[in-house]
PDB file of C-alpha atoms in Angstrom:
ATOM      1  CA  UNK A 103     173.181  52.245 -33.900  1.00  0.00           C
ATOM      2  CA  UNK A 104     169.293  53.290 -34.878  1.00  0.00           C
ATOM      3  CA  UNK A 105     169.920  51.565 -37.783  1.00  0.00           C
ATOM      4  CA  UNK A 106     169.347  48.099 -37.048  1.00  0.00           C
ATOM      5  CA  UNK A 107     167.727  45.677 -34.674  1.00  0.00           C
ATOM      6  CA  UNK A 108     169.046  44.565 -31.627  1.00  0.00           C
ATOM      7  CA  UNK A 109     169.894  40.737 -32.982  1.00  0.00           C
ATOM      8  CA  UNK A 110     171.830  42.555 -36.047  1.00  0.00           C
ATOM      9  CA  UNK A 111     173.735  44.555 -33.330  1.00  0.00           C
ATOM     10  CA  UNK A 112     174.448  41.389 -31.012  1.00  0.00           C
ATOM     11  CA  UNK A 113     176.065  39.906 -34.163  1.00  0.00           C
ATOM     12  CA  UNK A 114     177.784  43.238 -35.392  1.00  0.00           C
ATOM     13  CA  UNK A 115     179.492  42.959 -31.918  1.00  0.00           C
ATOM     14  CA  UNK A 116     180.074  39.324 -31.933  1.00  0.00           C
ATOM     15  CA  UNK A 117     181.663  39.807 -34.881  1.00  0.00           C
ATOM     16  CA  UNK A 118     183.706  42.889 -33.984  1.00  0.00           C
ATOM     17  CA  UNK A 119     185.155  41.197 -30.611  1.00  0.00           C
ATOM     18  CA  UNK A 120     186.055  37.564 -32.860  1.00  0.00           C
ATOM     19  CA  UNK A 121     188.510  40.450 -34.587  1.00  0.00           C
ATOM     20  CA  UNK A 122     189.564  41.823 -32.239  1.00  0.00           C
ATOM     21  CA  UNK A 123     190.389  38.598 -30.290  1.00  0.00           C
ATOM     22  CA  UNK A 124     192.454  37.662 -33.250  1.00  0.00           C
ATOM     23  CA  UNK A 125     194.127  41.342 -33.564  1.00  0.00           C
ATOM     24  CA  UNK A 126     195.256  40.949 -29.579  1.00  0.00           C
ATOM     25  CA  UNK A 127     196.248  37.453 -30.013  1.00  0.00           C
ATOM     26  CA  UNK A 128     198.309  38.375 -33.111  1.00  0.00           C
ATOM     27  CA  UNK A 129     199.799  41.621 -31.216  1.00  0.00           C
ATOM     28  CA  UNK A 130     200.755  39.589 -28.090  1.00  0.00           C
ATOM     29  CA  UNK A 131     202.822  37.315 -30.238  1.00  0.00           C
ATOM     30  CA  UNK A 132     204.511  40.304 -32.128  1.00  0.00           C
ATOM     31  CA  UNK A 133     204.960  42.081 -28.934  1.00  0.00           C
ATOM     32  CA  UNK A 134     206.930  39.093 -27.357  1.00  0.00           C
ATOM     33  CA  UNK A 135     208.754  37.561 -30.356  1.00  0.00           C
ATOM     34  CA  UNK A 136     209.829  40.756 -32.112  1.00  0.00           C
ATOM     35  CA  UNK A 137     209.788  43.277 -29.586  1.00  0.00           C
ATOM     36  CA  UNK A 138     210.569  41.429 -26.560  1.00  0.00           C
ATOM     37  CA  UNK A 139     207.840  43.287 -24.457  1.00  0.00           C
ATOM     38  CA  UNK A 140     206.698  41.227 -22.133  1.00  0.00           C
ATOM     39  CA  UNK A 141     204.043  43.619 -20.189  1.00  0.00           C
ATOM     40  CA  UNK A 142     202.677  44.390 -23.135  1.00  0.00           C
ATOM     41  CA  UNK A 143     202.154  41.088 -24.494  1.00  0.00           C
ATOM     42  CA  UNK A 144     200.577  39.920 -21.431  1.00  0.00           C
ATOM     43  CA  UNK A 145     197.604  43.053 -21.524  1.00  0.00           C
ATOM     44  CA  UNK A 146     196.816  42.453 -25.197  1.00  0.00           C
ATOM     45  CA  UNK A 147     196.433  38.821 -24.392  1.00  0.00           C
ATOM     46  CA  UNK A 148     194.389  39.308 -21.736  1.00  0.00           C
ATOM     47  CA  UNK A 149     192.293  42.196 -23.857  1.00  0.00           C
ATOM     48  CA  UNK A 150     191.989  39.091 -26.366  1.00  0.00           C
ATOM     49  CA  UNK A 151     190.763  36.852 -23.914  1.00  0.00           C
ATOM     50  CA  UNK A 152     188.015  39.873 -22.396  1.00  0.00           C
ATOM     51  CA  UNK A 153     186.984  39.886 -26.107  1.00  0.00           C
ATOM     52  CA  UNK A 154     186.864  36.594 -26.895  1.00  0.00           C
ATOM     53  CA  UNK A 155     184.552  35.547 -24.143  1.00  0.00           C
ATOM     54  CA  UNK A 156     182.049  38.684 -25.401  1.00  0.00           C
ATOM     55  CA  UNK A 157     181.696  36.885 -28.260  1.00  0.00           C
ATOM     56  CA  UNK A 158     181.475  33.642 -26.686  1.00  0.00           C
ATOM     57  CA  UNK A 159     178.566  35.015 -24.610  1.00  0.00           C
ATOM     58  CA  UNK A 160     177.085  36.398 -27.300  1.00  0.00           C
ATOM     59  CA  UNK A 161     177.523  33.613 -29.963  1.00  0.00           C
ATOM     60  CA  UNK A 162     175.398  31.786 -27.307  1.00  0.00           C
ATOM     61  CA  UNK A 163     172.966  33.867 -27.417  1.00  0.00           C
ATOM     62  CA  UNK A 164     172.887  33.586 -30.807  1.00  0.00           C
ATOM     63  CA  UNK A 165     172.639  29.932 -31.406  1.00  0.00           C
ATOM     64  CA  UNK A 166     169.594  29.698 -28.106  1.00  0.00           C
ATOM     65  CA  UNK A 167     167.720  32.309 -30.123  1.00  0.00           C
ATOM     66  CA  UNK A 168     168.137  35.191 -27.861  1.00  0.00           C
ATOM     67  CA  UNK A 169     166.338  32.974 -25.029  1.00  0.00           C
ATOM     68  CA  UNK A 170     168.337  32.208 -21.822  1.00  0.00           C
ATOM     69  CA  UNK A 171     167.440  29.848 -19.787  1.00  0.00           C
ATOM     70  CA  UNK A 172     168.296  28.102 -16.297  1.00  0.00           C
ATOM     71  CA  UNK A 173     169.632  25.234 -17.475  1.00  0.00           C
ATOM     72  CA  UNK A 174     172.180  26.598 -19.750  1.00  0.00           C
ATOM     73  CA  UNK A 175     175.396  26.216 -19.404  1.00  0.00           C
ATOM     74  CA  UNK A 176     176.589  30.004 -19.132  1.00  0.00           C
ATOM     75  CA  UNK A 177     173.825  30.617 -16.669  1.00  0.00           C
ATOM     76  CA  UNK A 178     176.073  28.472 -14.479  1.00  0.00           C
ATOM     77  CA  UNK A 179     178.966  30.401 -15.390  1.00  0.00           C
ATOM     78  CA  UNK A 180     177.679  34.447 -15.427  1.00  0.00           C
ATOM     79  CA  UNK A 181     178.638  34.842 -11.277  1.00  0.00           C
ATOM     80  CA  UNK A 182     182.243  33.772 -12.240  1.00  0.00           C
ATOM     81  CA  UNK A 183     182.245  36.145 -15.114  1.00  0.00           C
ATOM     82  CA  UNK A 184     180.721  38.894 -12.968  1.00  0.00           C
ATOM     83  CA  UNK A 185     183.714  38.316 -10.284  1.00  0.00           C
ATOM     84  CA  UNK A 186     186.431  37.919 -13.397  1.00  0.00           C
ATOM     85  CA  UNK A 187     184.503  41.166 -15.179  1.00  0.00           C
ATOM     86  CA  UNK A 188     184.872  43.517 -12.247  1.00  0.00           C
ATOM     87  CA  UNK A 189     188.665  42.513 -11.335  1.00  0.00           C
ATOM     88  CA  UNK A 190     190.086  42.551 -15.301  1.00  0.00           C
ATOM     89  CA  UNK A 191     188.096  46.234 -15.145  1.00  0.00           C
ATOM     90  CA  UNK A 192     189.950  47.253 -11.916  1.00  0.00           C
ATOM     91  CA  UNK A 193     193.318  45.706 -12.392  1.00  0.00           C
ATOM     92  CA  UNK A 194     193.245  47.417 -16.122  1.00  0.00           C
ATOM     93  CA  UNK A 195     192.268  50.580 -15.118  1.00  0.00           C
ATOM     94  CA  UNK A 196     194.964  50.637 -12.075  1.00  0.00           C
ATOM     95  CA  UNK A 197     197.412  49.755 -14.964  1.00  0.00           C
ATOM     96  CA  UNK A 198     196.676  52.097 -17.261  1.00  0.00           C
ATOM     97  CA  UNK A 199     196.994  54.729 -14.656  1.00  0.00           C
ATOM     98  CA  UNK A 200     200.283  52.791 -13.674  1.00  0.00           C
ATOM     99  CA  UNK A 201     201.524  53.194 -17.067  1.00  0.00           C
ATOM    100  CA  UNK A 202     200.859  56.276 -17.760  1.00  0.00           C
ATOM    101  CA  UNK A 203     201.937  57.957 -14.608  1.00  0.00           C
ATOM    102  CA  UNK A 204     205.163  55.824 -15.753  1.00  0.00           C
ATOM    103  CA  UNK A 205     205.284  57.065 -19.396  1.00  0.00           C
ATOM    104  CA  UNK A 206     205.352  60.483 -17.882  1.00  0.00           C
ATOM    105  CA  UNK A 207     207.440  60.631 -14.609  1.00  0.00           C
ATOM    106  CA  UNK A 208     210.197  58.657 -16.614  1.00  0.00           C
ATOM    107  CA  UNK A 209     211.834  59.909 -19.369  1.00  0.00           C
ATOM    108  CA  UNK A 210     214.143  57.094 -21.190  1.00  0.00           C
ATOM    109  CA  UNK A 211     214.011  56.195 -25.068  1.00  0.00           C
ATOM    110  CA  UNK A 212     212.458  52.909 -25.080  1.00  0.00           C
ATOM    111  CA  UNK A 213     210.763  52.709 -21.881  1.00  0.00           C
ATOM    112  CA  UNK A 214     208.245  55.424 -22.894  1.00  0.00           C
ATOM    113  CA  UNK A 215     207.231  53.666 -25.857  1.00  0.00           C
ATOM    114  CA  UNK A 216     206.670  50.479 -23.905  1.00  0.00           C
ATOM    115  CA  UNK A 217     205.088  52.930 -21.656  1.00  0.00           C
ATOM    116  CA  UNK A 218     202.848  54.155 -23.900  1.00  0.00           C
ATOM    117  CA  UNK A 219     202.008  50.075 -25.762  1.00  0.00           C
ATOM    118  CA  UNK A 220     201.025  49.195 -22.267  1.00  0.00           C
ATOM    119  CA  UNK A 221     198.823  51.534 -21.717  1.00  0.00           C
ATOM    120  CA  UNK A 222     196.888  51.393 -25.064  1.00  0.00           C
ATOM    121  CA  UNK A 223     196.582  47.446 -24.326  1.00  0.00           C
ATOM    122  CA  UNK A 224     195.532  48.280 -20.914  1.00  0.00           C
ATOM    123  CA  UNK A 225     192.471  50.642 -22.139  1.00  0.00           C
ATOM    124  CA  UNK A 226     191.703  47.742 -24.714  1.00  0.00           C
ATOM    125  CA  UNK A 227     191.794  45.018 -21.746  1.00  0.00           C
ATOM    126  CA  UNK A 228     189.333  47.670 -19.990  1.00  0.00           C
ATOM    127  CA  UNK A 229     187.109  48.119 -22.733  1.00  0.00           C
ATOM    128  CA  UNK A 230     186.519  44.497 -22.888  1.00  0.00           C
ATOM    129  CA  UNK A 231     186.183  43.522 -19.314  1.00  0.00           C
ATOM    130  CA  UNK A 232     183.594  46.921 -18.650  1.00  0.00           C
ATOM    131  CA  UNK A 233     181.566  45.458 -21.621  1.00  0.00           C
ATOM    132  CA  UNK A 234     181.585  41.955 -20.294  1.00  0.00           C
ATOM    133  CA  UNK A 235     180.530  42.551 -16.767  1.00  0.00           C
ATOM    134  CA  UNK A 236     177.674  44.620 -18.609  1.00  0.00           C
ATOM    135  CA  UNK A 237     176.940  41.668 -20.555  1.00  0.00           C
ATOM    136  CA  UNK A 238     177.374  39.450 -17.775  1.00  0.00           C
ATOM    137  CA  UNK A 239     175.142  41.732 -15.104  1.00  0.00           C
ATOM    138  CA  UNK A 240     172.041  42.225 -18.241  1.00  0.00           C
ATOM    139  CA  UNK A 241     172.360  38.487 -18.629  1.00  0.00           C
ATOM    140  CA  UNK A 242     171.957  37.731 -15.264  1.00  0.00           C
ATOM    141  CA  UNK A 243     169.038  39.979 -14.852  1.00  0.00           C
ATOM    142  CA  UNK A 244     167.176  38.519 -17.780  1.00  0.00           C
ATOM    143  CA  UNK A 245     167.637  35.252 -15.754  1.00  0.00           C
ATOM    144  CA  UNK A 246     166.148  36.471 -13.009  1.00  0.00           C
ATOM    145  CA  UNK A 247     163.341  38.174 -14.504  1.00  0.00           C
ATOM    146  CA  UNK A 248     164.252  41.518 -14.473  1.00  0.00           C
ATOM    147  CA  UNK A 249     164.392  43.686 -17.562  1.00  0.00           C
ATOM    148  CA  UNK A 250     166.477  46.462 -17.461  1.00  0.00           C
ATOM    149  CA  UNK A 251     165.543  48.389 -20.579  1.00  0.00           C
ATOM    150  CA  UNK A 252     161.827  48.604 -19.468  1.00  0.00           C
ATOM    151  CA  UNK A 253     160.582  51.609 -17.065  1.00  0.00           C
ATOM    152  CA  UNK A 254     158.250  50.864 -14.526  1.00  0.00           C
ATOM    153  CA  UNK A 255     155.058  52.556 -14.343  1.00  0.00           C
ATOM    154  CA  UNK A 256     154.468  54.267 -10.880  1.00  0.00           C
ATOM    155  CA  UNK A 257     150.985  55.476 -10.452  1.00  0.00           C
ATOM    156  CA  UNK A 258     150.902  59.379  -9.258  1.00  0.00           C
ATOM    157  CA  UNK A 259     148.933  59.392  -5.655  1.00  0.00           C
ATOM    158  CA  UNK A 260     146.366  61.722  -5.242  1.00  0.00           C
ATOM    159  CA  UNK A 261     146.949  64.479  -2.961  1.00  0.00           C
ATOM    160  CA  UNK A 262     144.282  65.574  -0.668  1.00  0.00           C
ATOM    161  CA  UNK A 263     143.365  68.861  -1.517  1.00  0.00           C
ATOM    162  CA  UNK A 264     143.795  71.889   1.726  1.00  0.00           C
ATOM    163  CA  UNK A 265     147.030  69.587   2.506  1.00  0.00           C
TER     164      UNK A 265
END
């Protein structure tokens, strides 16, 4: 996005992940009432969740300004969001595979389809949790004084000349 500034595009996403919160939430309940899909209900509530604390993080962000600071109360939070981050992006992943190595090996009417659902909610859950331990690990390095996004400056040595 070259188009806008970097606050327009923390609220773009905060936005986009309050919707897509509600979409998982909403697809969990249809998945469970309707369909009576129980694996896929649980990975499009837990994409919701992933989502929902993106925008959390970042509608924090928003209210402080864009300033973190030490005595905030997500500061305390980001190394349990780092740890719950990197597990919802392994655990995801492993299910996707799981699904889709299911979807394929087995070849039974409706157990491909729920194959397939879980799978889809599985790379949603993924997409969420990969965003939010990015989130979680720039956040933490803005805490501790380290800015990613900025290139240090390493001053050439000269070289001796005959070496």
């Amino acid at each position: 996005m070259v188009c806008c500034s970097k606050k327009t595009r923390v609220k773009i996403v905060c936005v986009y992940a309050i919707i897509s919160s509600l979409l998982g939430i909403s697809a969990a309940l249809t998945f469970a009432i309707k369909y009576h899909l129980p694996n896929a209900s649980l990975w499009a509530f837990i994409g919701s969740l992933y989502a929902l604390s993106v925008a959390l993080l970042h509608g924090n962000a928003i209210r402080r300004g864009f300033q973190l600071r030490h005595d905030d109360f997500t500061s305390h939070l980001l190394p349990a969001l780092l740890l719950v981050a990197v597990l919802g992006t392994l655990f995801s992943a492993g299910t996707a595979g799981y699904a889709l190595g299911s979807a394929i090996v087995t070849r039974e009417g409706l157990t491909i389809a729920s194959h397939y659902i879980v799978f889809v909610w599985a790379i949603v859950s993924l997409k969420w949790s990969f965003y939010l331990f990015q989130l979680v690990r720039f956040q933490t390095g803005l805490l501790n004084g380290v800015d990613e996004h900025s290139i240090p400056i390493v001053e050439e040595e000269e070289v001796p000349e005959g070496v």
